[in-house]
Coordinates of C-alpha atoms in Angstrom, one line a residue:
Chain L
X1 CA 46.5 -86.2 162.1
X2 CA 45.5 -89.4 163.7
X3 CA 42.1 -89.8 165.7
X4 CA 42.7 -92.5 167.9
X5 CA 46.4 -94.2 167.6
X6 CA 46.9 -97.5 169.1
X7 CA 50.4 -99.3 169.6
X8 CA 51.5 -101.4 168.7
X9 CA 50.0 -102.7 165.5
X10 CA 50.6 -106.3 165.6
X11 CA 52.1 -108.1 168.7
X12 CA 53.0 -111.7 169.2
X13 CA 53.9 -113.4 172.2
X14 CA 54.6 -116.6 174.2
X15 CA 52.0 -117.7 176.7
X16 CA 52.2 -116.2 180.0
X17 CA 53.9 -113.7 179.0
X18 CA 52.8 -109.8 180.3
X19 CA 52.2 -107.1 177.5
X20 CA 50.7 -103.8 177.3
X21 CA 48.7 -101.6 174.4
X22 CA 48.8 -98.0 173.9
X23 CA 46.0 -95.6 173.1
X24 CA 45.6 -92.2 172.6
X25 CA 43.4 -89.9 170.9
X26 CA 43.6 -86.5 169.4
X27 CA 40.0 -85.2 169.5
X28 CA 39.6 -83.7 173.0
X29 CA 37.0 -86.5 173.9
X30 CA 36.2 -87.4 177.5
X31 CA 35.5 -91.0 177.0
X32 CA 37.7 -93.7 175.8
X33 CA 37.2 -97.5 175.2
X34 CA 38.8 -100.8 174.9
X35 CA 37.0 -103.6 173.0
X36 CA 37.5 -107.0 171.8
X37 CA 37.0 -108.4 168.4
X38 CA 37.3 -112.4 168.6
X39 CA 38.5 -114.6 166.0
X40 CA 34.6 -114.6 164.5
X41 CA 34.6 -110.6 164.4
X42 CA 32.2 -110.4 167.2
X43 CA 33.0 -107.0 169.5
X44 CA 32.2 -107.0 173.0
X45 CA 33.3 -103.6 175.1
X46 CA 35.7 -104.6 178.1
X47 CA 36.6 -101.2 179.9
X48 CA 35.2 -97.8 179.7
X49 CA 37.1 -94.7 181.2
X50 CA 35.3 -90.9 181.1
X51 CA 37.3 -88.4 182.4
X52 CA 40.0 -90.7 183.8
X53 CA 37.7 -92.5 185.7
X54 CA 36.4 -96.6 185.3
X55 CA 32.8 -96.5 184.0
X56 CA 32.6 -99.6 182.7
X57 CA 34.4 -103.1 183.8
X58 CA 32.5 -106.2 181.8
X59 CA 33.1 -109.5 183.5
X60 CA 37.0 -109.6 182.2
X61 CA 39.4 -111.3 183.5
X62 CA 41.1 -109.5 186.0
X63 CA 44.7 -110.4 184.0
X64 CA 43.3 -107.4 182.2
X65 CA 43.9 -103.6 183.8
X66 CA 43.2 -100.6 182.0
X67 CA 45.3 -97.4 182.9
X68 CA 44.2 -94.2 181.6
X69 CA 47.0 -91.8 183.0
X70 CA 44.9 -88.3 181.3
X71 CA 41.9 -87.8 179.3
X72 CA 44.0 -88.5 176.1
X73 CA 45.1 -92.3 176.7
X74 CA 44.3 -95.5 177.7
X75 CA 46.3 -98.6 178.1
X76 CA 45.7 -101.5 178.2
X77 CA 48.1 -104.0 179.8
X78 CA 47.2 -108.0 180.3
X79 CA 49.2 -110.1 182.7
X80 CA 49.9 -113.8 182.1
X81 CA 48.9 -113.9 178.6
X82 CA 46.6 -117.3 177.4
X83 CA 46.1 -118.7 174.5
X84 CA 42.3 -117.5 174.2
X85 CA 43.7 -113.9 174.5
X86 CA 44.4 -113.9 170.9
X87 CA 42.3 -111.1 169.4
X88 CA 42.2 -107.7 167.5
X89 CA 42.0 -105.4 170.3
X90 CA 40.0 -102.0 169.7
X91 CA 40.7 -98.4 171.1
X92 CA 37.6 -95.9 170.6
X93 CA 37.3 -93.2 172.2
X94 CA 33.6 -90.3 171.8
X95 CA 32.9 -87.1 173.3
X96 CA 29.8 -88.3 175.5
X97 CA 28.5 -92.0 176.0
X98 CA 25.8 -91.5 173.4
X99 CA 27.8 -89.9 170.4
X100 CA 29.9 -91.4 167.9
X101 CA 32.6 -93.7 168.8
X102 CA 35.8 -93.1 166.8
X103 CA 38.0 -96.2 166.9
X104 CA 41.5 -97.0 166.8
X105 CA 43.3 -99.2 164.0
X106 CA 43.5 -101.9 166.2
X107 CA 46.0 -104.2 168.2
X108 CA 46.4 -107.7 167.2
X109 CA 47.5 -110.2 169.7
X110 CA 48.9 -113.6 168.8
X111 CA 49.6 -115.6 171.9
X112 CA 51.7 -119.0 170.8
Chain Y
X1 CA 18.8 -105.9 178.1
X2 CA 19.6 -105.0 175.3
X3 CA 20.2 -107.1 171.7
X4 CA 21.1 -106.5 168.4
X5 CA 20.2 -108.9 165.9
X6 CA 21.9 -109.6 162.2
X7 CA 20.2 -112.2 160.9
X8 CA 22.3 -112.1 157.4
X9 CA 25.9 -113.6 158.3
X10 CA 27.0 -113.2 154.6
X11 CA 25.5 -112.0 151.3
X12 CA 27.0 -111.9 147.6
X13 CA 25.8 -109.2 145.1
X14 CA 27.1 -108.4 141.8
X15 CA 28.3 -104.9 141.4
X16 CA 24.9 -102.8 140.6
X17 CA 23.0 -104.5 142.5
X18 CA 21.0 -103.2 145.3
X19 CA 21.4 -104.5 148.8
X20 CA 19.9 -103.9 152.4
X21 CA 21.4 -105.4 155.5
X22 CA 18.8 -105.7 158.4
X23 CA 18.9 -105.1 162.1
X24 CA 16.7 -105.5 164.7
X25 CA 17.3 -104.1 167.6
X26 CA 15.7 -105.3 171.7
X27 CA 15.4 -102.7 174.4
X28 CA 12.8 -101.4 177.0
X29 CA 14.3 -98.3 177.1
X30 CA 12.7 -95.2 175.0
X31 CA 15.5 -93.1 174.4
X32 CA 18.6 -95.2 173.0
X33 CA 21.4 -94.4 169.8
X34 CA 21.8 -97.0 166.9
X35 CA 24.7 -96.9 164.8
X36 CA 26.3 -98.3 161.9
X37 CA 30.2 -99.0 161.1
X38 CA 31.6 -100.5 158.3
X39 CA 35.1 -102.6 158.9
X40 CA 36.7 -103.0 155.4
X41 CA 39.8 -105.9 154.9
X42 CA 41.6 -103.6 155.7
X43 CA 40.2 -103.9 159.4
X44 CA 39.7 -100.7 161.0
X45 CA 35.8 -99.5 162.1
X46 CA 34.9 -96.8 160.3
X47 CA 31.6 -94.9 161.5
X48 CA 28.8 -94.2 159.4
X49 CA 25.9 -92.9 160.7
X50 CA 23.9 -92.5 164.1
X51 CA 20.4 -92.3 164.9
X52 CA 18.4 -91.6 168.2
X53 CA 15.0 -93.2 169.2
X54 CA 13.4 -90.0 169.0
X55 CA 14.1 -89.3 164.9
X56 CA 12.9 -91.8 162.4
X57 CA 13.1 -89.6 159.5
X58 CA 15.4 -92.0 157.1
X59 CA 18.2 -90.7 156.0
X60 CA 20.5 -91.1 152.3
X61 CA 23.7 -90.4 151.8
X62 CA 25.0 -91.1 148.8
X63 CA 24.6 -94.5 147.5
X64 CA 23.5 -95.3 151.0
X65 CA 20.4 -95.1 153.1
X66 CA 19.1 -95.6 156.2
X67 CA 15.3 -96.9 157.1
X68 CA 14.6 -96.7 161.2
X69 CA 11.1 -97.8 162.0
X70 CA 10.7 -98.4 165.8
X71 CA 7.6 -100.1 164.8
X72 CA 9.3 -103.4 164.1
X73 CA 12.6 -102.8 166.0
X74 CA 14.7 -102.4 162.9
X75 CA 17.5 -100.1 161.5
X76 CA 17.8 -101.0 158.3
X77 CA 20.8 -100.2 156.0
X78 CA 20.6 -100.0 151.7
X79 CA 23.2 -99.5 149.3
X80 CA 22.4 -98.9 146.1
X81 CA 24.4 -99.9 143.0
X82 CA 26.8 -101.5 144.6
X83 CA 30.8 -101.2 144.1
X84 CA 33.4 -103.5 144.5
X85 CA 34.4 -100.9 147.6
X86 CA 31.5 -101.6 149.7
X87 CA 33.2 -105.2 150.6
X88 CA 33.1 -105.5 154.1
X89 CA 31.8 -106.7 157.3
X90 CA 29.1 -104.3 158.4
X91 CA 27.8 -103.8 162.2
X92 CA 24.3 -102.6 163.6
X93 CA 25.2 -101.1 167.1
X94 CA 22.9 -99.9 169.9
X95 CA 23.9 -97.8 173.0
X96 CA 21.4 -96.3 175.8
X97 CA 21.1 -92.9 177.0
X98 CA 22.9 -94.0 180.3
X99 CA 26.4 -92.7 181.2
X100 CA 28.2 -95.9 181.8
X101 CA 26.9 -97.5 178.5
X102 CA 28.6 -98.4 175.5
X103 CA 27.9 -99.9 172.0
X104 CA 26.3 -103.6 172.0
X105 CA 27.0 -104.6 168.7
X106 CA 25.4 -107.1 166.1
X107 CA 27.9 -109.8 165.0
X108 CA 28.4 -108.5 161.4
X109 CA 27.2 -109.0 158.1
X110 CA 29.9 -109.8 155.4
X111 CA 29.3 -108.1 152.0
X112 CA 30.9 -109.3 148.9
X113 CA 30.8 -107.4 145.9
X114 CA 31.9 -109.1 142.9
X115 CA 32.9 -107.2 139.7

């Protein structure tokens, strides 16, 4: 009965290296997120998607490209992968851009 | 634009104890959200409450309470007797009434409950 899934877990990796996350939720909601939590637990919002369609792109790389194939997921998939890449990596998804966000478990990245 | 402000980076309490984390919160607009989310060790974001501009009525649930003044810009959050359980980093979070916005978030306050 998952909210918002996110795959995988944990995910270690060798510099330059290309690697996707998968998210999906379960609640119907028409707006999904991906944020970044850095090694000093500060979040920062990267992409926003409602209905399929990019809403919000903050100045990210562009090694970064969100996919959101239907109103239920959003990947996330990062080319070249650096060093400073190494993050948790956060899902959320809310019905409307003012409710309650509901987030994922979280993706963390390791790149060696 | 738009700020969030947690002044606290860390605070230590002995189980009992009463403590409030404070945010203050920066925008021009007049109808905006604030939110708060707890992140236990465990690491996920778990959502606990959300307030519009427009309702400053505090609010308790539980052990917890919430005191929104627009007066001084602050959202503040109280727990009262705390547990061992309420360990964990704790964000102040602000979004606008704008499609195309999404939370700004304070950078945390880490409670530690000791037993």
């Amino acid at each position: 009965d998952t909210a918002v899934s996110q795959t995988p877990k944990y995910l270690v990796t060798q510099m330059g290296n290309d690697k996707s996350i998968k998210c999906e939720q379960n609640l119907g909601h028409d707006t999904m997120y991906w944020y970044k939590q850095d090694s000093k637990k500060f979040l920062k919002i990267m992409f926003s998607y409602n209905n399929k369609e990019l809403i919000i792109n903050e100045t990210v790389p562009n090694r970064f490209s969100p996919k959101s194939p239907d109103k239920a997921h959003l990947n996330l998939h990062i080319n070249s992968l650096e060093l400073g890449d190494s993050a948790v990596y956060f899902c959320a998804s809310s019905q409307a851009y003012y409710n309650e966000q509901f987030f994922g478990p979280g993706t963390r990245l390791t790149v060696l | 634009a738009q700020k969030v402000t947690q002044a606290q980076t860390e605070i230590s309490v002995v189980e009992k104890e009463d403590v409030t984390l404070d945010c203050v919160y920066e925008t021009r607009d007049t109808t905006y959200y604030l939110f708060w989310y707890k992140q236990p060790p465990s690491g996920e974001l778990v959502f606990l409450i959300r307030r519009n501009s427009f309702d400053e009525q505090n609010e308790i649930s539980g052990r917890y309470s919430w005191n929104f003044q627009k007066s001084t810009s602050s959202f503040n959050f109280t727990i009262t007797a705390s547990q061992v359980v309420d360990s964990a980093v704790y964000f102040c979070a602000l979004t606008l009434n704008q499609a195309g916005t999404a939370l700004i978030f304070g950078k945390g306050t880490t409670l530690s409950v000791s037993s």
